[in-house]
Structures are given as structure tokens and as C-alpha cells.
Short mmCIF file of C-alpha atoms (C1' of nucleotides) in Angstrom, two decimals:
data_model
loop_
_atom_site.label_atom_id
_atom_site.label_comp_id
_atom_site.label_asym_id
_atom_site.label_seq_id
_atom_site.Cartn_x
_atom_site.Cartn_y
_atom_site.Cartn_z
CA UNK A 19 38.04 -126.68 168.01
CA UNK A 20 34.81 -126.99 167.25
CA UNK A 21 33.68 -125.89 170.57
CA UNK A 22 35.99 -122.91 169.74
CA UNK A 23 34.16 -122.50 166.01
CA UNK A 24 31.34 -122.20 168.35
CA UNK A 25 32.14 -119.80 170.29
CA UNK A 26 33.38 -117.47 167.34
CA UNK A 27 30.39 -117.81 164.86
CA UNK A 28 28.07 -117.01 167.58
CA UNK A 29 30.13 -113.90 168.50
CA UNK A 30 29.91 -112.98 164.93
CA UNK A 31 26.15 -113.31 164.70
CA UNK A 32 25.45 -111.84 168.23
CA UNK A 33 27.23 -108.88 166.64
CA UNK A 34 25.22 -108.90 163.12
CA UNK A 35 22.44 -109.14 164.93
CA UNK A 36 23.35 -105.95 167.73
CA UNK A 37 24.23 -103.65 164.61
CA UNK A 38 22.13 -104.48 161.91
CA UNK A 39 19.27 -103.66 164.94
CA UNK A 40 20.85 -101.11 165.25
CA UNK A 41 21.16 -99.94 161.52
CA UNK A 42 17.57 -100.38 161.02
CA UNK A 43 17.47 -97.24 163.30
CA UNK A 44 18.52 -95.89 160.54
CA UNK A 45 16.65 -97.39 158.11
CA UNK A 46 12.91 -95.94 159.94
CA UNK A 47 12.23 -99.12 161.33
CA UNK A 48 13.07 -100.06 165.84
CA UNK A 49 15.30 -101.37 166.97
CA UNK A 50 13.73 -104.70 168.04
CA UNK A 51 12.60 -105.68 164.55
CA UNK A 52 15.95 -105.42 162.72
CA UNK A 53 17.20 -107.24 165.64
CA UNK A 54 14.22 -109.91 164.93
CA UNK A 55 14.86 -110.47 161.55
CA UNK A 56 18.40 -110.71 161.97
CA UNK A 57 18.32 -113.17 164.64
CA UNK A 58 15.73 -115.11 162.28
CA UNK A 59 17.79 -114.73 158.87
CA UNK A 60 20.08 -116.47 160.74
CA UNK A 61 19.27 -118.96 162.43
CA UNK A 62 19.44 -122.27 161.18
CA UNK A 63 15.52 -123.21 162.82
CA UNK A 64 12.72 -121.19 163.82
CA UNK A 65 12.84 -120.00 166.81
CA UNK A 66 9.75 -119.35 169.08
CA UNK A 67 8.82 -116.43 171.16
CA UNK A 68 10.65 -117.26 174.20
CA UNK A 69 14.14 -117.74 172.41
CA UNK A 70 13.50 -114.32 171.02
CA UNK A 71 12.90 -112.86 174.06
CA UNK A 72 16.20 -114.38 175.64
CA UNK A 73 18.43 -113.76 172.95
CA UNK A 74 17.29 -110.52 172.33
CA UNK A 75 17.22 -109.68 176.03
CA UNK A 76 13.20 -108.02 175.44
CA UNK A 77 10.08 -108.49 176.68
CA UNK A 78 7.67 -110.54 175.75
CA UNK A 79 5.12 -108.09 174.30
CA UNK A 80 8.03 -106.53 172.79
CA UNK A 81 8.70 -109.50 171.06
CA UNK A 82 5.42 -110.15 170.12
CA UNK A 83 4.63 -107.17 168.75
CA UNK A 84 7.99 -107.33 165.80
CA UNK A 85 7.63 -110.78 165.32
CA UNK A 86 4.29 -110.13 164.22
CA UNK A 87 5.06 -107.10 162.17
CA UNK A 88 8.03 -109.02 160.62
CA UNK A 89 4.93 -111.33 159.37
CA UNK A 90 2.50 -108.31 158.37
CA UNK A 91 6.00 -107.44 155.85
CA UNK A 92 6.42 -111.28 154.76
CA UNK A 93 9.77 -111.77 156.19
CA UNK A 94 9.08 -113.64 158.29
CA UNK A 95 6.93 -116.88 158.53
CA UNK A 96 4.93 -118.78 160.75
CA UNK A 97 5.26 -122.59 161.49
CA UNK A 98 2.87 -124.70 163.31
CA UNK A 99 5.78 -127.36 165.04
CA UNK A 100 2.81 -130.27 165.34
CA UNK A 101 2.67 -131.82 169.13
CA UNK A 102 4.23 -128.07 170.28
CA UNK A 103 1.58 -125.65 170.77
CA UNK A 104 4.02 -123.18 170.13
CA UNK A 105 4.82 -121.09 167.64
CA UNK A 106 7.59 -121.01 165.67
CA UNK A 107 8.86 -118.24 163.45
CA UNK A 108 11.31 -118.85 160.79
CA UNK A 109 13.47 -116.34 158.56
CA UNK A 110 13.36 -115.83 154.81
CA UNK A 111 16.84 -116.07 153.82
CA UNK A 112 16.59 -115.32 149.91
CA UNK A 113 18.59 -112.25 149.63
CA UNK A 114 16.52 -110.30 146.49
CA UNK A 115 13.28 -111.50 149.03
CA UNK A 116 13.98 -109.41 151.10
CA UNK A 117 14.38 -106.54 149.17
CA UNK A 118 12.01 -106.99 146.62
CA UNK A 119 9.71 -106.89 149.96
CA UNK A 120 11.47 -104.15 152.33
CA UNK A 121 11.17 -102.20 148.81
CA UNK A 122 7.42 -102.95 148.16
CA UNK A 123 6.82 -101.25 151.47
CA UNK A 124 9.21 -98.42 151.33
CA UNK A 125 7.34 -97.81 147.86
CA UNK A 126 4.44 -98.05 150.20
CA UNK A 127 5.06 -95.92 152.53
CA UNK A 128 7.46 -93.04 150.47
CA UNK A 129 6.49 -92.92 146.99
CA UNK A 130 2.80 -93.12 146.85
CA UNK A 131 1.65 -90.85 149.47
CA UNK A 132 4.17 -88.24 147.84
CA UNK A 133 2.99 -89.53 145.20
CA UNK A 134 -0.19 -88.67 146.03
CA UNK A 135 0.33 -85.66 147.46
CA UNK A 136 2.03 -84.29 144.18
CA UNK A 137 -0.94 -85.19 142.30
CA UNK A 138 -3.51 -82.71 144.56
CA UNK A 139 -1.33 -79.66 144.24
CA UNK A 140 -0.44 -79.73 140.84
CA UNK A 141 -4.44 -80.26 139.85
CA UNK A 142 -5.48 -77.69 142.58
CA UNK A 143 -3.51 -75.28 140.57
CA UNK A 144 -3.84 -76.04 136.87
CA UNK A 145 -6.05 -73.03 136.70
CA UNK A 146 -4.64 -70.37 138.07
CA UNK A 147 -3.05 -67.67 135.41
CA UNK A 148 -0.27 -65.54 138.15
CA UNK A 149 3.08 -65.88 137.11
CA UNK A 150 3.83 -67.43 140.42
CA UNK A 151 1.09 -69.36 139.81
CA UNK A 152 2.31 -70.90 136.77
CA UNK A 153 5.57 -71.20 138.43
CA UNK A 154 4.57 -73.43 140.99
CA UNK A 155 2.25 -75.35 138.86
CA UNK A 156 5.54 -76.38 136.90
CA UNK A 157 7.25 -77.48 140.25
CA UNK A 158 4.42 -79.42 141.47
CA UNK A 159 4.60 -81.38 137.71
CA UNK A 160 8.28 -82.20 137.82
CA UNK A 161 8.27 -83.61 141.17
CA UNK A 162 4.80 -85.59 139.96
CA UNK A 163 6.61 -86.88 137.31
CA UNK A 164 9.57 -87.67 139.19
CA UNK A 165 8.46 -89.08 141.61
CA UNK A 166 5.74 -91.65 139.03
CA UNK A 167 9.25 -92.21 137.38
CA UNK A 168 10.46 -93.56 140.46
CA UNK A 169 7.30 -95.01 141.49
CA UNK A 170 6.98 -97.42 138.40
CA UNK A 171 10.62 -98.34 137.93
CA UNK A 172 10.50 -99.67 141.59
CA UNK A 173 7.35 -101.61 141.35
CA UNK A 174 9.39 -103.01 137.78
CA UNK A 175 12.51 -104.34 139.57
CA UNK A 176 10.32 -105.59 142.31
CA UNK A 177 8.68 -107.40 140.50
CA UNK A 178 11.80 -108.87 138.43
CA UNK A 179 12.96 -112.64 138.82
CA UNK A 180 17.05 -111.98 140.51
CA UNK A 181 18.79 -113.27 137.37
CA UNK A 182 16.88 -110.69 135.37
CA UNK A 183 17.38 -108.24 137.74
CA UNK A 184 21.22 -109.21 137.89
CA UNK A 185 21.42 -109.06 134.47
CA UNK A 186 19.72 -105.62 133.81
CA UNK A 187 22.35 -104.36 136.59
CA UNK A 188 25.49 -105.71 134.95
CA UNK A 189 24.28 -103.72 132.22
CA UNK A 190 23.88 -100.29 133.82
CA UNK A 191 27.77 -100.77 135.71
CA UNK A 192 29.12 -102.65 132.91
CA UNK B 7 -8.73 -62.09 140.04
CA UNK B 8 -5.09 -62.19 140.42
CA UNK B 9 -6.13 -62.33 144.88
CA UNK B 10 -8.30 -64.66 143.91
CA UNK B 11 -5.14 -66.77 142.15
CA UNK B 12 -2.99 -65.68 145.18
CA UNK B 13 -5.34 -67.31 148.00
CA UNK B 14 -5.34 -70.69 146.13
CA UNK B 15 -2.04 -70.65 145.33
CA UNK B 16 -0.71 -69.97 149.14
CA UNK B 17 -2.99 -72.31 150.54
CA UNK B 18 -2.01 -74.65 147.65
CA UNK B 19 1.26 -74.40 148.77
CA UNK B 20 0.74 -74.20 152.80
CA UNK B 21 -0.85 -77.43 152.18
CA UNK B 22 2.07 -78.42 150.17
CA UNK B 23 4.50 -77.39 152.86
CA UNK B 24 2.72 -79.62 156.20
CA UNK B 25 2.26 -82.27 153.68
CA UNK B 26 5.70 -82.75 153.18
CA UNK B 27 6.33 -82.18 156.34
CA UNK B 28 4.73 -85.29 157.23
CA UNK B 29 6.19 -87.25 154.15
CA UNK B 30 9.24 -86.10 156.03
CA UNK B 31 8.81 -88.21 158.89
CA UNK B 32 8.53 -90.97 156.74
CA UNK B 33 11.72 -90.30 154.90
CA UNK B 34 13.60 -89.77 158.36
CA UNK B 35 13.61 -86.72 158.11
CA UNK B 36 12.56 -84.14 160.79
CA UNK B 37 9.32 -82.52 160.19
CA UNK B 38 11.01 -79.19 160.39
CA UNK B 39 13.29 -80.14 157.97
CA UNK B 40 11.36 -81.48 155.68
CA UNK B 41 9.06 -78.24 155.84
CA UNK B 42 11.67 -75.73 155.44
CA UNK B 43 12.89 -77.68 151.99
CA UNK B 44 9.03 -77.14 150.97
CA UNK B 45 9.08 -74.02 151.30
CA UNK B 46 12.47 -73.21 150.13
CA UNK B 47 11.76 -75.09 146.82
CA UNK B 48 8.07 -73.06 145.92
CA UNK B 49 9.71 -70.24 147.28
CA UNK B 50 10.40 -67.55 144.29
CA UNK B 51 12.58 -65.88 146.42
CA UNK B 52 15.45 -66.87 148.84
CA UNK B 53 14.23 -66.11 152.56
CA UNK B 54 15.39 -65.31 155.56
CA UNK B 55 15.58 -66.66 158.88
CA UNK B 56 12.75 -64.56 160.29
CA UNK B 57 10.68 -65.51 157.03
CA UNK B 58 10.69 -69.36 157.81
CA UNK B 59 10.57 -68.75 161.72
CA UNK B 60 6.56 -66.61 160.23
CA UNK B 61 5.69 -68.87 158.10
CA UNK B 62 6.58 -71.97 159.66
CA UNK B 63 5.64 -70.96 162.90
CA UNK B 64 9.02 -72.36 164.57
CA UNK B 65 11.92 -71.17 167.37
CA UNK B 66 14.39 -69.62 165.76
CA UNK B 67 17.12 -72.12 166.89
CA UNK B 68 14.87 -74.84 165.32
CA UNK B 69 15.34 -73.09 161.91
CA UNK B 70 18.56 -72.56 162.29
CA UNK B 71 19.66 -75.67 162.84
CA UNK B 72 17.52 -76.87 159.95
CA UNK B 73 18.83 -74.41 157.95
CA UNK B 74 21.87 -75.07 158.48
CA UNK B 75 21.42 -79.15 157.77
CA UNK B 76 19.37 -78.23 154.26
CA UNK B 77 23.40 -76.21 153.57
CA UNK B 78 25.03 -79.45 154.97
CA UNK B 79 23.34 -81.25 152.46
CA UNK B 80 23.05 -79.29 149.72
CA UNK B 81 19.88 -78.78 149.30
CA UNK B 82 19.65 -75.00 150.38
CA UNK B 83 22.21 -72.37 149.78
CA UNK B 84 23.22 -69.69 151.74
CA UNK B 85 23.12 -66.24 149.65
CA UNK B 86 24.01 -63.18 150.83
CA UNK B 87 22.04 -59.95 149.12
CA UNK B 88 24.37 -57.04 150.05
CA UNK B 89 23.12 -53.74 151.59
CA UNK B 90 21.30 -56.36 153.73
CA UNK B 91 23.44 -57.99 156.96
CA UNK B 92 20.74 -60.85 157.63
CA UNK B 93 21.41 -64.51 155.09
CA UNK B 94 18.90 -65.28 153.07
CA UNK B 95 17.77 -68.70 152.22
CA UNK B 96 17.56 -70.34 149.08
CA UNK B 97 16.44 -73.78 147.72
CA UNK B 98 17.78 -76.37 144.15
CA UNK B 99 14.68 -76.17 142.66
CA UNK B 100 16.45 -79.44 139.81
CA UNK B 101 14.01 -82.67 140.35
CA UNK B 102 17.25 -84.40 139.29
CA UNK B 103 19.80 -82.40 141.83
CA UNK B 104 17.12 -82.85 145.17
CA UNK B 105 17.01 -87.27 143.81
CA UNK B 106 20.88 -87.02 143.91
CA UNK B 107 21.67 -85.20 147.00
CA UNK B 108 18.90 -87.28 148.84
CA UNK B 109 19.99 -90.50 146.96
CA UNK B 110 24.35 -90.01 148.26
CA UNK B 111 23.24 -89.30 152.09
CA UNK B 112 21.06 -91.63 151.95
CA UNK B 113 23.40 -94.18 151.08
CA UNK B 114 26.32 -93.24 153.27
CA UNK B 115 23.61 -93.29 155.76
CA UNK B 116 21.75 -96.65 155.02
CA UNK B 117 24.20 -98.58 152.81
CA UNK B 118 27.41 -97.58 153.35
CA UNK B 119 27.95 -98.73 157.07
CA UNK B 120 25.47 -101.83 156.25
CA UNK B 121 27.69 -102.92 154.09
CA UNK B 122 30.50 -102.34 156.41
CA UNK B 123 28.98 -104.35 159.02
CA UNK B 124 28.63 -107.30 156.05
CA UNK B 125 32.12 -106.70 155.01
CA UNK B 126 33.02 -107.77 158.42
CA UNK B 127 31.03 -110.62 159.86
CA UNK B 128 31.91 -112.07 156.44
CA UNK B 129 35.40 -111.76 157.48
CA UNK B 130 35.32 -113.14 160.72
CA UNK B 131 33.94 -116.11 160.29
CA UNK B 132 35.31 -117.23 156.43
CA UNK B 133 37.65 -119.48 158.11
CA UNK B 134 35.87 -121.17 160.21
CA UNK B 135 35.05 -125.30 159.75
CA UNK B 136 31.30 -126.43 160.87
CA UNK B 137 28.19 -126.88 159.23
CA UNK B 138 26.30 -123.97 160.54
CA UNK B 139 29.40 -121.99 160.38
CA UNK B 140 29.65 -122.44 156.96
CA UNK B 141 25.20 -121.01 156.41
CA UNK B 142 25.72 -118.12 158.32
CA UNK B 143 29.08 -117.33 156.57
CA UNK B 144 27.21 -118.60 153.21
CA UNK B 145 24.29 -115.84 154.73
CA UNK B 146 26.82 -113.29 154.78
CA UNK B 147 28.67 -112.61 151.61
CA UNK B 148 25.33 -112.86 149.69
CA UNK B 149 24.44 -110.14 151.23
CA UNK B 150 27.44 -108.48 151.21
CA UNK B 151 27.15 -109.25 147.90
CA UNK B 152 23.72 -107.49 147.22
CA UNK B 153 24.45 -104.55 149.40
CA UNK B 154 27.56 -103.52 147.77
CA UNK B 155 26.05 -104.38 143.89
CA UNK B 156 23.03 -101.42 144.94
CA UNK B 157 25.84 -99.17 146.87
CA UNK B 158 27.46 -99.03 143.45
CA UNK B 159 24.32 -98.77 141.74
CA UNK B 160 23.40 -95.38 143.12
CA UNK B 161 26.77 -94.19 142.72
CA UNK B 162 26.45 -94.97 139.16
CA UNK B 163 22.47 -93.79 138.34
CA UNK B 164 23.62 -90.51 141.21
CA UNK B 165 26.53 -89.66 139.21
CA UNK B 166 24.20 -89.64 135.64
CA UNK B 167 23.17 -86.67 134.52
CA UNK B 168 19.46 -86.50 134.13
CA UNK B 169 18.89 -87.02 130.00
CA UNK B 170 20.95 -90.17 130.58
CA UNK B 171 19.17 -91.37 133.62
CA UNK B 172 16.07 -90.46 131.43
CA UNK B 173 16.96 -92.82 128.72
CA UNK B 174 18.19 -95.88 130.73
CA UNK B 175 14.52 -95.51 133.06
CA UNK B 176 12.48 -95.30 129.42
CA UNK B 177 14.82 -98.93 128.74
CA UNK B 178 14.21 -100.26 131.74
CA UNK B 179 10.27 -99.47 131.89
CA UNK B 180 9.46 -99.82 128.27
"C1'" DT C 18 -15.66 -127.55 182.12
"C1'" DC C 19 -11.29 -127.48 184.13
"C1'" DA C 20 -6.47 -126.51 184.18
"C1'" DC C 21 -2.65 -124.97 182.31
"C1'" DA C 22 0.15 -123.29 178.56
"C1'" DT C 23 0.18 -119.41 175.69
"C1'" DT C 24 -0.74 -115.44 172.16
"C1'" DT C 25 -2.43 -110.64 172.48
"C1'" DT C 26 -3.90 -106.53 174.36
"C1'" DC C 27 -2.85 -102.31 177.05
"C1'" DA C 28 -1.74 -98.91 180.64
"C1'" DT C 29 2.44 -97.34 182.50
"C1'" DT C 30 7.06 -95.99 181.88
"C1'" DA C 31 11.49 -95.05 179.79
"C1'" DT C 32 14.58 -93.85 175.45
"C1'" DT C 33 15.36 -90.74 171.81
"C1'" DT C 34 14.14 -87.27 169.80
"C1'" DA C 35 12.87 -82.40 168.49
"C1'" DC C 36 12.06 -77.87 169.77
"C1'" DT C 37 11.83 -73.33 172.87
"C1'" DG C 38 13.93 -69.84 173.96
"C1'" DA C 39 17.10 -66.81 176.06
"C1'" DA C 40 21.86 -65.57 176.78
"C1'" DA C 41 26.78 -65.80 173.91
"C1'" DA C 42 29.42 -65.10 170.48
"C1'" DT C 43 30.20 -62.82 166.07
"C1'" DT C 44 29.63 -59.18 161.96
"C1'" DC C 45 29.75 -54.76 160.80
"C1'" DG C 46 29.18 -50.07 159.87
"C1'" DG C 47 30.94 -45.90 162.37
"C1'" DC D 3 36.47 -49.90 169.36
"C1'" DC D 4 30.91 -49.25 170.50
"C1'" DG D 5 26.83 -50.79 169.76
"C1'" DA D 6 23.06 -52.26 166.74
"C1'" DA D 7 22.27 -56.27 164.25
"C1'" DT D 8 22.56 -61.48 163.37
"C1'" DT D 9 23.66 -65.91 164.23
"C1'" DT D 10 24.33 -70.10 166.97
"C1'" DT D 11 24.66 -72.07 170.48
"C1'" DC D 12 22.29 -75.20 173.87
"C1'" DA D 13 20.14 -76.13 178.89
"C1'" DG D 14 15.61 -77.63 179.98
"C1'" DT D 15 11.08 -78.93 178.44
"C1'" DA D 16 8.11 -81.01 175.60
"C1'" DA D 17 6.67 -84.03 171.58
"C1'" DA D 18 6.39 -88.30 169.68
"C1'" DT D 19 8.02 -93.73 169.63
"C1'" DA D 20 9.21 -97.61 171.49
"C1'" DA D 21 9.91 -101.83 175.50
"C1'" DT D 22 7.69 -103.14 179.82
"C1'" DG D 23 5.18 -106.99 182.33
"C1'" DA D 24 1.34 -108.11 183.65
"C1'" DA D 25 -3.79 -109.23 183.44
"C1'" DA D 26 -7.43 -110.92 180.15
"C1'" DA D 27 -8.10 -113.30 176.31
"C1'" DT D 28 -7.37 -117.40 173.93
"C1'" DG D 29 -6.63 -122.45 172.40
"C1'" DT D 30 -6.20 -127.43 173.97
"C1'" DG D 31 -5.84 -132.32 176.55
"C1'" DA D 32 -8.12 -134.78 179.26
#
DNA sequence: TCACATTTTCATTATTTACTGAAAATTCGG
DNA sequence: CCGAATTTTCAGTAAATAATGAAAATGTGA
């Protein structure tokens, strides 16, 4: 029975890892990074580089680069096991933490640069006189206002505690 | 003066189009599609394929494919000008519309498949007995719950009228 | 300081994704 | 129907991105 359970669990976990990797692609993060994330998020123990490599059948360089990136994001922590020279890695398991980390990163990469561009374009055209220029400037302002709004929302929600966010969401959905 | 204004406007618009294209890359949509979107979103008139091709210096096939995709998304409408056999294209200009369209598409591509996966993995492990299986199943449930939440929120916000959304947002930010 | 274990880098290769341009299909006035 | 204008497709190519694997660098205990 334990053997059967172990097998089914391993199977489910493998599917999760594989598919989460495929999803990562849609999210603009590469397959290996998403797979490692899935692996560590569902690992009962911290893993070393070789375990990750074997588990996913990827090269050392690939495993290394993506572990590093995940640590950068804050989705994975490096763990030192005393008496062992290898680095171990442990995935963040708290769902709200995972969400806020990803939200922050996406904001940084997707919202902030857009806002900068819209600011610039609105600024450059604010004194122009023609009718077309007015229309263009107005469009930039509208976009800017909206994106700035989104930016603030994102910050606000990301900095909430889990419980508060749930409360808020309940209000919206209710 | 009008000439100077026209030049500055054209310059600002060109920058916007180019940079919006670069941003599109981060958003997971290809450069050309994002550029056409920017172009049409700021065009005072509907444009035909050849105008788009010339404006962005891309091939007919490329312009065609991406215009089609934008029409699919609903970010661009096809316009028939009588007495002219060419198809013209007009970009959606309303910022809230643009947002809801993009939000819906992202939900479809990013949230829905994740939810399906999490459902499946939670289901497959719900009767397993071992301690590790319990932990895994619990993790899937937490993720599922969260993503399902996000999904409902997305639906709810996307289906709001602009005014209502602003009201809500004001409450959150205030 | 040396030998060994481990991490890190990076030039090369593979894979994926986007684009081109020309040919085929379609549409429409005459 | 015919022929010109336009749209659509798609095989081939180019560009961008990701992964490999081996070599170099780093760290460590003896």
C-alpha cells in the first residue's frame, strides 16, 4: 500500500512539474525555471544541484543558472547543511508569498517601463497645438492614468497580508 | 509652426510605436503585433495593410497575420470603406476596453490552464494516505484555491463598467 | 599548499519563435 | 466568365532564446 501510494504520488508530482514547466512558457519564464520552481515548491526536503539535474534531466549549467535566478526572485532560498559542502535549495511554499513575489516582478518588468514610456510621450506632446496632437496627447494621458492606477493597485495588494487580501477579495466577489 | 508640430508629433508617435513593440515582448506578445496595436491605437484614421507595412517596414505576411490576430482579440476592428476594395483596420481606443480584452486573454492563456492542472493534481492525490502525500495534496489545494480566486476576481473586474471599477479601486487605494 | 569537491562561466549547439516573399486563392467590377 | 486588385497561405530563412558540457574558478579539509 505504501508502495502504491508512493508511486501515485511520484506520478502526480512528476505531472505537476512537467505541466507547470509548460505553463511557465505562457508566463514568459523559461521551462526549466518553472520546472525547478514546481519541483522545489513540492519537495519535502531542500535539494542540491545534482538532485535537480537528475530529477529534470537537465545540464548542470542550466540547473545552476535557473536556481540562481529563482533565488534572485526570492522564490527559492539557499540552504547550508553543515558537514556538507554542497548548496541546497528550498522552495517558498506559502502561496500568498509566491503570488506577491511574482506580482512584484511582473510589475517591475511589465508595468513600470510602460509607465515610463507613457509619461515621456505625454510630456513630449503636451504643448503641441494641432487637433491631431491633442488627440494623441490625450490618448497618452488616458493610458498613463490607467497604467499608473494599475501600478498603485499592484503595490497595494502586494503589500497586504494574506488575511486582508482575502477580506478585500471577498468583498469584491460577494 | 504646424510643420514643427507635425514633426514633433510624428516623432513622439514613432517612439511610442517602437517602444510599445519592445514592451510587447515582455508581455508575451510579439513585437510586430504590439507595434501594430500601438500604431492603430494612435492613428486618427483606419489604416490598410499597405500603410501598416510601410509604416513599420514589415512584410505583407507578417502584417496580415498580426492584424488578423489583433482582430481576433478584439483590439482591432476591420472596416469596409465603400468604393475601396481594400480592408481597413481601426484600433480600439478606449483604455478600459483595451484592458478588459487583454485581461480576458491573459486569463484564458495563463490562469485557466493552471487551474485545470491544479484541479487534476489535487484530485489524483486526494485519497492517498502517506504524510508526504498529504503535504503534496495540501499544497495543490492551496494553489488551486488561490488561482481559482484570482480567476473569479479577474472575471469580476473585467465585466465591470469603467466607472464601477474606478469606484472600487478608489476604495482600495484610499 | 595540495588534491578534491563543488560552483560558475561561457563558447557552442539546439530549439523555438517570428518573418519574408512569392505563389495560390479569393473577390469583384465589367 | 475574365482579369486586375487584394487577401491569404506557407515553405524556407532569420532571429531570438534556452540548454549543453567542458573548462576555469572557487572553496575546503588535511
